[in-house]
Coordinates of C-alpha atoms in Angstrom, one line a residue:
M223 CA 0.2 0.2 0.0
G224 CA 1.5 3.6 -0.8
Y225 CA 1.4 5.5 2.4
R226 CA 2.7 9.2 1.9
K227 CA 1.4 12.4 3.2
G228 CA 0.7 15.8 1.5
H229 CA 0.2 16.2 -2.1
E230 CA 2.3 13.3 -2.4
S231 CA -0.4 11.1 -0.6
E232 CA -1.3 8.1 -2.4
V233 CA -2.9 5.1 0.2
E234 CA -5.6 2.7 -1.3
P235 CA -9.6 3.4 -0.2
L236 CA -9.2 1.0 2.5
P237 CA -12.0 -1.2 3.1
L238 CA -13.5 1.7 6.2
R239 CA -15.3 -0.5 9.1
W240 CA -17.6 1.2 10.5
R241 CA -21.3 0.8 12.2
I242 CA -22.2 3.0 15.2
A243 CA -20.0 6.0 13.6
A244 CA -18.8 8.4 10.6
V245 CA -17.3 11.5 10.5
A246 CA -18.0 14.0 13.5
L247 CA -16.4 17.6 13.4
S248 CA -16.1 19.3 16.6
A249 CA -15.8 22.8 16.8
I250 CA -14.8 23.1 20.2
L251 CA -11.2 22.2 19.9
L252 CA -10.4 23.4 16.6
G253 CA -10.5 26.7 16.9
A254 CA -10.4 27.2 13.3
I255 CA -11.1 30.7 11.5
V256 CA -14.3 29.7 9.5
F257 CA -14.0 31.7 5.5
V258 CA -16.7 33.4 3.6
D259 CA -17.5 29.7 1.2
R260 CA -16.5 30.8 -2.3
A261 CA -19.6 29.0 -4.2
S262 CA -22.5 29.0 -4.7
A263 CA -25.2 27.4 -2.9
A264 CA -26.5 25.3 -6.1
D265 CA -22.3 24.0 -6.5
Y266 CA -22.2 22.1 -2.9
E267 CA -23.7 19.1 -2.7
V268 CA -22.9 15.1 -1.6
T269 CA -21.7 13.6 -4.8
S270 CA -20.9 10.1 -3.8
L271 CA -21.8 8.4 -0.4
S272 CA -21.2 4.4 0.0
S273 CA -20.7 1.4 2.7
S274 CA -19.2 -2.2 2.7
L275 CA -19.0 -5.1 5.3
S276 CA -16.4 -7.7 5.5
S277 CA -18.7 -10.2 6.3
A278 CA -22.2 -9.7 5.4
Q279 CA -23.3 -12.5 8.0
A280 CA -26.3 -12.0 10.3
G281 CA -24.6 -10.9 14.2
A282 CA -21.1 -11.2 12.6
H283 CA -18.1 -8.7 14.4
A284 CA -17.5 -7.7 11.0
D285 CA -15.8 -4.0 9.8
F286 CA -17.8 -1.5 8.2
S287 CA -17.2 1.1 6.0
L288 CA -18.8 4.1 5.2
G289 CA -17.3 6.6 2.4
F290 CA -17.5 10.1 0.5
E291 CA -16.6 12.8 -1.0
L292 CA -18.3 16.3 -2.0
A293 CA -18.6 18.1 -5.1
S294 CA -15.1 19.3 -5.8
E295 CA -13.5 21.4 -9.3
G296 CA -9.9 21.8 -10.2
G297 CA -9.0 20.6 -6.3
K298 CA -11.2 22.6 -4.7
P299 CA -14.6 22.1 -2.9
N300 CA -17.4 24.1 -4.1
G301 CA -18.5 24.2 -0.4
L302 CA -17.4 24.3 3.0
T303 CA -18.8 22.1 5.0
R304 CA -20.0 23.1 8.5
D305 CA -22.5 19.9 9.4
L306 CA -22.4 16.6 8.4
L307 CA -24.9 13.9 9.9
F308 CA -25.1 10.1 9.0
T309 CA -27.7 7.7 9.2
L310 CA -27.0 4.2 10.0
P311 CA -29.8 1.4 9.0
P312 CA -30.9 0.2 12.0
G313 CA -29.7 -3.3 13.8
L314 CA -25.9 -1.7 14.0
I315 CA -25.3 -1.3 17.0
G316 CA -21.1 -0.9 18.6
N317 CA -20.1 -2.2 21.8
P318 CA -17.4 0.6 23.5
Q319 CA -17.3 0.0 26.8
K320 CA -14.9 -3.4 26.7
L321 CA -12.4 -1.3 24.7
P322 CA -9.5 0.8 27.0
R323 CA -10.0 5.0 25.8
C324 CA -9.0 7.4 25.2
T325 CA -9.5 10.4 27.3
L326 CA -10.1 14.5 26.1
A327 CA -6.8 15.5 28.0
Q328 CA -4.8 12.3 26.1
F329 CA -6.2 13.1 23.0
G330 CA -5.1 17.0 23.6
E331 CA -6.3 20.1 21.2
N332 CA -2.7 20.4 19.2
V333 CA -1.9 17.2 17.0
E334 CA 1.7 17.5 18.6
E335 CA 1.2 16.9 22.0
S336 CA -2.0 13.8 21.1
N337 CA -1.0 10.8 23.1
C338 CA -3.5 8.1 22.9
P339 CA -3.4 4.9 24.1
Q340 CA -2.3 2.7 20.4
D341 CA -4.6 0.3 22.3
S342 CA -7.9 2.3 22.5
Q343 CA -7.9 2.3 18.7
V344 CA -11.0 1.4 16.6
G345 CA -10.2 2.2 13.0
V346 CA -9.2 4.2 10.7
S347 CA -10.6 7.2 8.7
V348 CA -8.4 8.4 5.1
I349 CA -9.6 11.4 5.2
T350 CA -8.9 14.1 1.7
L351 CA -8.6 17.5 2.7
A352 CA -8.2 20.4 0.4
G353 CA -7.1 23.7 3.1
K354 CA -3.7 24.4 4.3
V355 CA -3.1 21.4 5.3
N356 CA -4.1 19.6 2.1
G357 CA -4.1 16.2 0.5
T358 CA -4.8 12.7 2.1
F359 CA -3.9 11.5 5.4
T360 CA -4.9 8.4 6.8
E361 CA -5.6 8.3 10.4
P362 CA -5.9 6.6 13.1
V363 CA -9.5 5.8 15.6
F364 CA -10.4 6.0 18.6
N365 CA -12.8 4.6 21.5
M366 CA -12.8 8.0 24.2
P367 CA -15.6 8.1 27.3
S368 CA -18.7 10.0 26.2
P369 CA -19.8 13.8 27.3
G370 CA -23.1 12.1 28.3
G371 CA -26.6 13.9 27.7
E372 CA -27.8 13.4 24.4
I373 CA -24.5 11.3 23.5
V374 CA -24.3 8.4 23.8
A375 CA -20.9 7.2 22.5
R376 CA -17.8 9.2 21.3
F377 CA -14.7 8.7 19.1
G378 CA -11.8 10.6 18.5
V379 CA -9.4 11.5 15.5
W380 CA -7.1 13.8 13.9
A381 CA -7.8 14.9 10.4
A382 CA -3.4 16.7 9.8
I383 CA -4.2 19.2 12.1
Y384 CA -7.4 20.0 12.6
P385 CA -8.9 17.9 15.8
T386 CA -12.6 15.1 15.4
L387 CA -14.3 14.3 17.4
I388 CA -17.1 11.4 16.6
N389 CA -20.5 12.4 18.4
I390 CA -23.3 9.5 18.3
R391 CA -27.1 10.0 19.3
V392 CA -30.1 7.3 19.0
N393 CA -32.8 7.8 16.2
P394 CA -36.2 8.4 18.7
I395 CA -37.6 7.1 15.9
D396 CA -36.5 3.5 15.4
Y397 CA -34.0 3.4 17.5
S398 CA -30.8 3.2 14.8
L399 CA -27.5 5.6 15.8
E400 CA -26.9 9.0 14.2
A401 CA -23.5 10.6 13.7
A402 CA -24.0 14.8 13.3
V403 CA -21.0 16.9 12.2
E404 CA -21.8 20.2 14.0
G405 CA -18.8 23.3 12.7
A406 CA -16.3 20.9 11.0
P407 CA -13.3 24.3 10.3
S408 CA -14.0 25.0 6.9
A409 CA -9.8 25.9 6.8
A410 CA -9.8 22.3 6.0
E411 CA -11.7 22.0 3.5
L412 CA -12.7 18.7 3.2
I413 CA -13.2 17.0 0.2
G414 CA -13.9 13.5 1.5
A415 CA -13.1 10.8 3.6
E416 CA -13.5 6.6 4.3
T417 CA -13.9 5.7 8.0
T418 CA -13.5 1.8 9.0
F419 CA -14.3 0.5 12.8
W420 CA -13.0 -2.5 13.3
G421 CA -15.2 -6.0 14.1
V422 CA -13.1 -6.7 16.7
P423 CA -9.7 -4.1 17.8
A424 CA -7.6 -6.1 19.1
A425 CA -7.4 -8.8 15.9
D426 CA -4.2 -9.0 14.3
S427 CA -5.5 -8.9 11.0
H428 CA -5.2 -5.3 12.0
D429 CA -1.4 -4.5 13.1
D430 CA -0.5 -2.8 9.6
L431 CA -2.8 -0.1 11.2
R432 CA -1.7 0.5 14.1
L433 CA -0.3 3.7 14.4
T434 CA 0.5 7.4 17.0
V435 CA -1.2 10.2 15.6
Q436 CA 2.5 11.4 15.4
E437 CA 3.8 8.6 12.9
A438 CA 0.0 9.2 10.7
R439 CA 1.6 12.9 10.8
E440 CA 5.0 11.9 9.3
G441 CA 3.1 8.9 7.6
E442 CA 5.2 6.6 8.4
L443 CA 2.8 2.4 9.1
P444 CA 4.6 0.3 11.5
S445 CA 7.6 -1.7 10.3
G446 CA 6.1 -5.2 10.5
G447 CA 2.6 -4.1 12.1
R448 CA 1.8 -3.5 15.7
P449 CA 0.1 -6.5 17.9
S450 CA -2.5 -4.9 20.7
G451 CA -2.0 -7.3 23.1
Q452 CA -5.7 -6.9 24.3
P453 CA -8.3 -9.9 24.5
E454 CA -9.9 -10.1 21.3
I455 CA -13.6 -8.4 22.7
P456 CA -15.9 -7.5 20.2
F457 CA -16.7 -3.9 19.5
L458 CA -19.1 -4.5 16.2
A459 CA -22.5 -6.2 15.4
N460 CA -23.9 -6.8 12.1
P461 CA -27.5 -6.9 12.7
T462 CA -29.9 -10.5 13.1
D463 CA -31.9 -9.5 10.1
C464 CA -32.3 -10.0 7.2
S465 CA -35.1 -9.9 5.6
L466 CA -34.7 -5.7 5.2
Q467 CA -33.1 -3.8 2.9
R468 CA -31.0 -1.2 4.7
E469 CA -29.1 2.2 3.8
V470 CA -26.8 4.8 4.7
S471 CA -27.7 8.2 4.4
L472 CA -25.6 11.3 4.7
T473 CA -26.5 15.0 4.8
A474 CA -24.0 17.8 4.3
I475 CA -24.9 21.5 5.0
S476 CA -22.5 23.9 3.6
Y477 CA -21.5 27.0 5.6
G478 CA -21.9 29.5 2.6
A479 CA -25.9 28.1 2.4
P480 CA -27.0 26.5 5.2
D481 CA -30.8 26.5 4.4
K482 CA -29.9 24.2 0.8
P483 CA -28.6 20.9 2.6
S484 CA -27.8 17.8 0.3
S485 CA -28.3 14.9 1.1
L486 CA -28.1 11.7 -0.5
S487 CA -28.5 7.7 0.3
A488 CA -26.5 4.7 -0.9
P489 CA -27.2 0.6 -0.3
F490 CA -26.6 -1.0 2.6
P491 CA -25.1 -4.5 2.0
K492 CA -26.9 -7.5 2.2
I493 CA -27.5 -9.2 5.4
G494 CA -27.9 -13.6 5.6
G495 CA -27.2 -16.6 7.1
C496 CA -30.1 -15.2 10.1
E497 CA -30.8 -19.3 11.1
K498 CA -27.4 -19.2 12.5
L499 CA -28.3 -17.3 15.0
D500 CA -28.7 -18.6 18.6
F501 CA -31.8 -17.4 20.9
A502 CA -32.6 -18.7 24.0
P503 CA -34.5 -15.8 26.1
E504 CA -34.8 -17.8 29.8
F505 CA -38.4 -15.9 32.1
S506 CA -39.1 -15.6 34.4
F507 CA -43.0 -14.4 36.6
T508 CA -43.1 -14.3 40.1
P509 CA -46.4 -12.4 42.0
T510 CA -44.8 -9.7 45.1
N511 CA -47.6 -11.7 47.6
P512 CA -48.2 -15.8 47.5
E513 CA -51.7 -14.6 49.2
A514 CA -54.8 -16.2 47.6
S515 CA -56.9 -13.9 46.2
A516 CA -55.5 -11.1 48.1
P517 CA -53.8 -7.4 45.5
T518 CA -49.9 -8.2 44.6
G519 CA -48.1 -6.6 43.0
A520 CA -45.0 -8.6 40.1
E521 CA -41.5 -9.1 39.4
A522 CA -40.8 -10.3 35.5
V523 CA -38.0 -11.2 34.6
L524 CA -36.5 -11.8 30.4
R525 CA -32.4 -12.6 30.2
I526 CA -31.3 -13.0 26.5
P527 CA -27.4 -14.6 26.6
Q528 CA -25.7 -12.5 24.5
N529 CA -22.5 -14.7 23.1
E530 CA -19.7 -12.1 22.3
A531 CA -16.8 -15.0 21.4
P532 CA -15.3 -13.1 19.0
N533 CA -14.9 -15.5 15.8
D534 CA -18.8 -16.1 17.1
N535 CA -21.8 -14.8 15.5
A536 CA -24.2 -12.5 17.8
S537 CA -27.5 -14.0 19.7
S538 CA -30.7 -12.6 17.8
V539 CA -32.0 -9.5 18.4
L540 CA -35.7 -9.7 20.1
K541 CA -38.8 -8.7 17.8
S542 CA -42.0 -9.8 19.6
A543 CA -42.6 -11.4 22.9
T544 CA -46.6 -12.4 24.3
V545 CA -46.5 -13.7 28.3
T546 CA -50.1 -15.1 29.2
L547 CA -50.7 -14.6 33.3
P548 CA -52.1 -18.1 35.1
E549 CA -56.3 -18.7 34.7
G550 CA -57.0 -16.8 38.3
L551 CA -54.5 -13.9 38.2
T552 CA -57.1 -11.3 37.3
I553 CA -57.0 -7.7 36.6
N554 CA -57.7 -5.8 40.7
P555 CA -59.8 -2.8 39.6
S556 CA -58.8 -1.8 43.2
A557 CA -55.8 -0.1 41.3
G558 CA -58.6 2.5 39.2
D559 CA -58.7 4.0 41.8
G560 CA -57.3 8.1 41.1
L561 CA -54.9 5.2 39.0
Q562 CA -54.6 8.2 35.2
G563 CA -53.5 7.1 31.7
C564 CA -50.4 8.6 29.9
S565 CA -50.9 9.4 26.6
A566 CA -47.9 9.4 24.1
A567 CA -47.8 13.1 23.8
Q568 CA -47.4 11.9 27.2
V569 CA -44.7 9.9 27.2
G570 CA -43.1 12.0 23.7
F571 CA -43.6 9.3 22.0
E572 CA -41.0 8.3 18.8
T573 CA -39.2 12.0 20.3
T574 CA -36.5 13.0 22.3
N575 CA -39.1 14.4 24.3
N576 CA -38.5 12.9 28.4
S577 CA -41.6 11.7 28.8
N578 CA -44.3 13.5 31.1
C579 CA -46.8 11.1 32.5
P580 CA -48.2 12.0 35.7
D581 CA -47.1 10.0 38.8
Q582 CA -51.2 9.1 38.4
A583 CA -50.4 7.3 36.0
K584 CA -47.5 5.3 37.4
I585 CA -47.7 1.2 38.1
G586 CA -44.2 0.2 37.9
S587 CA -40.7 0.1 37.3
V588 CA -38.3 -1.3 35.1
E589 CA -34.6 -1.8 34.4
I590 CA -32.8 -2.8 31.9
D591 CA -28.6 -3.9 30.9
V592 CA -27.4 -3.3 27.8
P593 CA -24.3 -3.4 27.4
A594 CA -23.5 -1.1 24.7
L595 CA -24.6 2.0 27.5
E596 CA -22.2 2.5 30.2
K597 CA -24.7 2.1 33.4
T598 CA -28.0 0.1 33.8
L599 CA -30.7 1.9 32.6
N600 CA -34.2 2.8 35.1
G601 CA -37.3 3.6 33.1
S602 CA -40.5 3.5 34.8
V603 CA -44.0 1.7 33.9
Y604 CA -46.9 4.0 32.9
Q605 CA -50.7 2.7 32.5
R606 CA -51.8 4.6 28.5
T607 CA -54.5 6.1 27.8
P608 CA -57.7 4.1 27.1
E609 CA -59.5 4.1 23.6
D610 CA -62.4 2.2 22.5
G611 CA -61.4 -1.2 22.8
K612 CA -58.6 -0.9 24.3
L613 CA -58.9 -0.8 27.9
F614 CA -55.7 -2.1 29.6
R615 CA -52.5 -0.8 28.1
F616 CA -49.0 0.4 29.3
W617 CA -46.3 2.4 28.4
L618 CA -42.6 1.0 29.6
V619 CA -40.5 4.2 29.7
T620 CA -36.6 5.4 29.9
D621 CA -35.3 8.8 29.5
E622 CA -31.3 8.0 30.0
Q623 CA -27.5 8.2 28.6
G624 CA -29.2 9.7 25.5
V625 CA -32.4 7.0 25.5
H626 CA -35.7 7.4 24.6
L627 CA -37.3 4.7 24.8
K628 CA -41.2 4.9 25.1
L629 CA -41.9 1.1 24.0
P630 CA -46.0 0.2 24.3
A631 CA -47.9 -2.6 25.2
E632 CA -50.9 -4.1 25.2
I633 CA -52.8 -6.0 27.5
T634 CA -56.0 -8.4 26.0
T635 CA -58.1 -10.8 28.2
N636 CA -60.0 -13.2 27.4
P637 CA -63.9 -12.7 27.6
L638 CA -64.4 -16.4 28.8
T639 CA -61.9 -17.1 30.9
G640 CA -60.2 -13.5 31.7
Q641 CA -56.8 -14.9 31.5
L642 CA -54.6 -11.8 30.7
T643 CA -52.0 -11.6 27.9
T644 CA -49.8 -9.1 27.1
V645 CA -47.8 -8.7 24.4
F646 CA -45.4 -6.1 23.1
N647 CA -45.1 -5.9 19.3
G648 CA -43.3 -3.5 19.7
I649 CA -43.4 0.0 17.0
P650 CA -45.6 -0.4 14.2
S651 CA -43.4 1.2 11.5
L652 CA -40.4 -0.9 12.8
G653 CA -42.1 -3.7 12.6
G654 CA -41.1 -5.0 16.0
N655 CA -39.3 -4.0 19.0
P656 CA -36.3 -1.5 18.7
Q657 CA -33.3 -3.6 17.1
V658 CA -31.1 -3.4 19.9
P659 CA -30.2 -6.1 21.5
F660 CA -30.2 -6.3 25.9
E661 CA -28.5 -8.8 28.8
E662 CA -31.8 -8.9 30.5
L663 CA -34.7 -7.0 31.2
R664 CA -36.4 -5.9 35.2
L665 CA -40.1 -5.0 35.5
H666 CA -41.1 -4.9 38.8
V667 CA -45.1 -4.1 38.7
F668 CA -45.9 -2.0 42.5
G669 CA -47.7 -4.3 44.9
G670 CA -49.9 -3.7 47.7
P671 CA -53.7 -2.6 49.0
R672 CA -54.5 -0.8 44.9
A673 CA -51.8 -3.4 43.4
P674 CA -52.8 -4.3 39.6
L675 CA -53.2 -7.5 39.7
A676 CA -55.0 -10.3 42.2
T677 CA -53.6 -13.6 42.9
P678 CA -56.3 -16.7 42.1
A679 CA -58.6 -17.8 45.0
K680 CA -56.8 -21.3 45.3
C681 CA -53.0 -22.4 46.1
G682 CA -50.6 -23.4 44.0
T683 CA -48.5 -24.5 41.4
Y684 CA -49.7 -21.8 38.2
S685 CA -47.7 -21.5 35.3
T686 CA -47.7 -18.2 33.3
H687 CA -46.7 -19.0 29.3
Y688 CA -44.6 -17.3 27.1
E689 CA -43.6 -16.7 23.3
F690 CA -40.5 -14.9 22.3
S691 CA -39.9 -14.2 18.6
P692 CA -36.5 -13.5 17.1
W693 CA -35.0 -10.8 14.8
S694 CA -33.3 -13.7 12.8
G695 CA -37.4 -14.8 11.2
K696 CA -36.7 -18.4 13.6
P697 CA -38.5 -20.3 15.9
A698 CA -40.3 -18.1 18.3
S699 CA -39.1 -19.7 21.4
I700 CA -42.2 -20.5 24.4
G701 CA -42.2 -22.2 27.2
D702 CA -43.7 -21.9 30.9
A703 CA -41.9 -20.2 33.7
P704 CA -44.7 -21.8 37.1
M705 CA -45.6 -19.7 40.1
Q706 CA -46.8 -20.9 43.4
I707 CA -49.7 -19.3 45.1
T708 CA -48.9 -20.3 48.6
T709 CA -50.9 -18.7 52.3
G710 CA -54.8 -17.8 52.7
C711 CA -55.0 -21.0 51.0
N712 CA -58.5 -21.2 53.9
K713 CA -60.6 -18.4 51.3
G714 CA -63.2 -20.4 49.1
G715 CA -66.3 -21.1 49.5
F716 CA -69.5 -18.6 48.4
S717 CA -71.7 -17.0 51.1
P718 CA -72.9 -13.7 50.5
G719 CA -74.1 -11.0 52.3
F720 CA -77.3 -9.5 52.0
E721 CA -79.5 -6.6 53.9
A722 CA -82.4 -4.9 52.7
G723 CA -85.5 -3.1 53.4
T724 CA -87.4 0.7 53.4
T725 CA -86.1 3.6 55.3
D726 CA -88.9 4.0 56.7
P727 CA -90.8 2.2 58.5
T728 CA -94.5 3.2 59.0
A729 CA -97.0 1.8 57.0
A730 CA -98.7 2.6 53.5
G731 CA -95.9 5.7 53.8
Y732 CA -93.7 6.2 50.8
S733 CA -90.4 4.6 51.3
P734 CA -86.8 4.5 49.9
F735 CA -85.8 1.4 49.7
T736 CA -82.5 -0.3 50.0
M737 CA -80.2 -3.4 48.9
T738 CA -77.0 -4.5 49.7
L739 CA -75.3 -7.2 48.6
T740 CA -71.3 -7.8 49.6
R741 CA -68.7 -10.7 49.4
Q742 CA -65.8 -11.6 50.7
D743 CA -62.4 -11.8 48.9
G744 CA -61.8 -15.3 47.7
E745 CA -65.0 -16.6 48.1
G746 CA -67.4 -17.1 44.3
N747 CA -68.8 -14.9 42.0
P748 CA -72.9 -14.7 41.9
A749 CA -73.5 -15.1 38.7
G750 CA -77.2 -14.3 39.4
L751 CA -79.8 -12.1 41.1
T752 CA -83.5 -12.9 42.3
L753 CA -85.2 -10.5 44.9
H754 CA -88.3 -11.2 45.7
L755 CA -90.2 -8.2 47.1
P756 CA -92.4 -8.8 51.0
N757 CA -95.8 -9.1 50.3
G758 CA -97.1 -5.7 50.4
L759 CA -94.2 -3.7 49.4
L760 CA -95.1 -1.8 46.0
A761 CA -93.8 0.3 43.6
K762 CA -96.5 3.1 42.1
L763 CA -95.0 2.8 38.6
G764 CA -98.0 5.6 37.2
G765 CA -96.4 8.9 35.7
V766 CA -92.6 7.6 35.9
P767 CA -91.7 7.5 31.9
L768 CA -89.8 4.3 31.1
C769 CA -86.2 4.1 29.6
S770 CA -86.4 2.9 25.7
D771 CA -84.3 0.0 25.0
Q772 CA -82.2 2.3 22.3
D773 CA -81.7 5.2 24.7
A774 CA -80.8 2.4 27.1
N775 CA -77.7 1.3 25.5
T776 CA -76.5 5.5 24.6
G777 CA -77.1 6.1 27.5
N778 CA -79.7 9.4 26.7
C779 CA -82.5 7.9 28.7
P780 CA -84.6 11.2 30.5
D781 CA -84.2 11.9 34.0
A782 CA -88.0 11.9 34.3
S783 CA -86.8 7.6 34.0
R784 CA -84.8 7.5 37.1
V785 CA -86.1 5.5 40.6
G786 CA -83.2 5.6 42.0
K787 CA -78.9 4.9 42.3
I788 CA -76.2 2.3 42.7
A789 CA -72.5 2.0 44.7
T790 CA -70.7 -0.4 43.7
A791 CA -67.5 -1.5 45.0
A792 CA -65.1 -3.5 43.7
G793 CA -61.4 -5.6 43.9
V794 CA -59.4 -7.8 46.3
G795 CA -57.6 -5.9 49.8
G796 CA -59.0 -3.5 52.1
A797 CA -59.3 -1.0 49.0
P798 CA -61.7 -2.0 46.5
L799 CA -62.7 1.2 43.5
W800 CA -65.4 2.3 44.8
I801 CA -68.3 3.7 41.7
P802 CA -68.7 6.3 41.6
Q803 CA -66.4 7.2 42.5
P804 CA -66.2 10.3 45.0
G805 CA -67.2 14.1 44.3
K806 CA -68.1 11.9 41.1
S807 CA -72.1 11.7 40.2
P808 CA -73.9 8.8 41.2
T809 CA -74.4 5.8 38.8
A810 CA -78.7 5.9 38.3
V811 CA -80.7 3.1 37.5
Y812 CA -83.7 3.6 35.2
L813 CA -87.2 2.3 34.7
S814 CA -87.3 0.7 31.9
G815 CA -88.2 -2.2 30.0
P816 CA -90.8 -4.3 29.1
Y817 CA -87.2 -7.6 29.5
K818 CA -89.0 -11.2 29.1
G819 CA -92.1 -10.1 28.3

């Protein structure tokens, strides 16, 4: 490979492997003078964009390359680049957490002082400039600590004398990765770049391109190569879905016409071999209260082991999940007392806005271990605003470490058994859950007297059925997770309480009539009620208009048909849900009929 610096640079195109990053220039360190753009807006454009992989095997820890060129004439760019925004396809994720890092202080403010640890190199970038320092330069790319906020990862590279920071963010729509170039130095006069990120940075296949910043400035590659000395830890992994046709895109903005960006898209290599991927999820579901017929929360744990062997393929990512709770484990109406819903607008669905759900909608919490992130993601579970035919559903939400996850879930009920099924089908526009691997998800549903769930009425061992489908397209992982109810076993039977009578005992007088029916936790539910009034207790129906079936079905009975009111308490535990709730209008009873003749 020819390798010289400056005007005489002759560098063969390198297979640029870049999975989680693209060239990003930071004005924070540059301090460069911004020159007046010499060209018109019409002349500034992205003329080429390309991407490649050293292997298209699904889940392979391959090198990823991304290259682009800008319009130029006579060796000079047609415009001076200010910003670049690269969008990478969903499923292309890197994990920089276990690799050595170069701190901002080590990276330095000028090229002569830069002293990044050699083992923090994760790739190379070939950059063509036409400014004061012009030519094509091959530079090492270093792994750096993330500054936090919306930036989930950072990498650094010197473009000749210009320090470059590669800042990675997460797209809140499809959870793909974006690399933004913000405030590039116009003095560099960027023409193009080709960047390669290594799938396994310590692999000996990269020894010939392990070089320091000083060696890059001098145009000399290390003689005989330079072994890493670090363990071979995977950095990148290909997507684990073989059905999608992916692409990469670039939007470039010039100083001369910032309101007229130039954009270009290019195909991403077609992924194959999904049948070779492992997918072995482990699941458990445990009620927080083992008492029969009692309010309970729940602890659900989903673990998906990740294959991190450098020469193996990564495990498939979860596409959808369906969990069916045991018969008898039902929704507890007591949870509805004071419970509110959270709308899509309030949760910030498909935006970078932090969730603004009301505290009264919170029913649990969640923890997610994502290998690519520095710390565990902590979030909340909120009741979603009900819709017609969709009363029970929730959001799984986290707004941490630059990730704005707003995952919707639906709960369906079996009309015959009341059995609950929770479905995570992901986001409709994605066709499934985000293509981001995680090791473990721990979901906690709050317990207490107003817990959202109620345990079965009998003690024993029950099974929660699950089906987890991978993005690889292989068959779903199906199984049953056991749970036990061990206390309060003497409940049951059917002995409802009943009281009835008039409130005024005066003979032949008019008086309201009241009736109260009660049952204890664990008792059977009444299937019907027949009430026989004593002889002589009559109702005067004359002058009371009937509410028609049509009006009754639409809730439009006239006030003149109203003959009473009803209050109902539902749920298990000592804090049932009362309908109507305090301060609400009473539930009315209207005279209607006829009924069955």
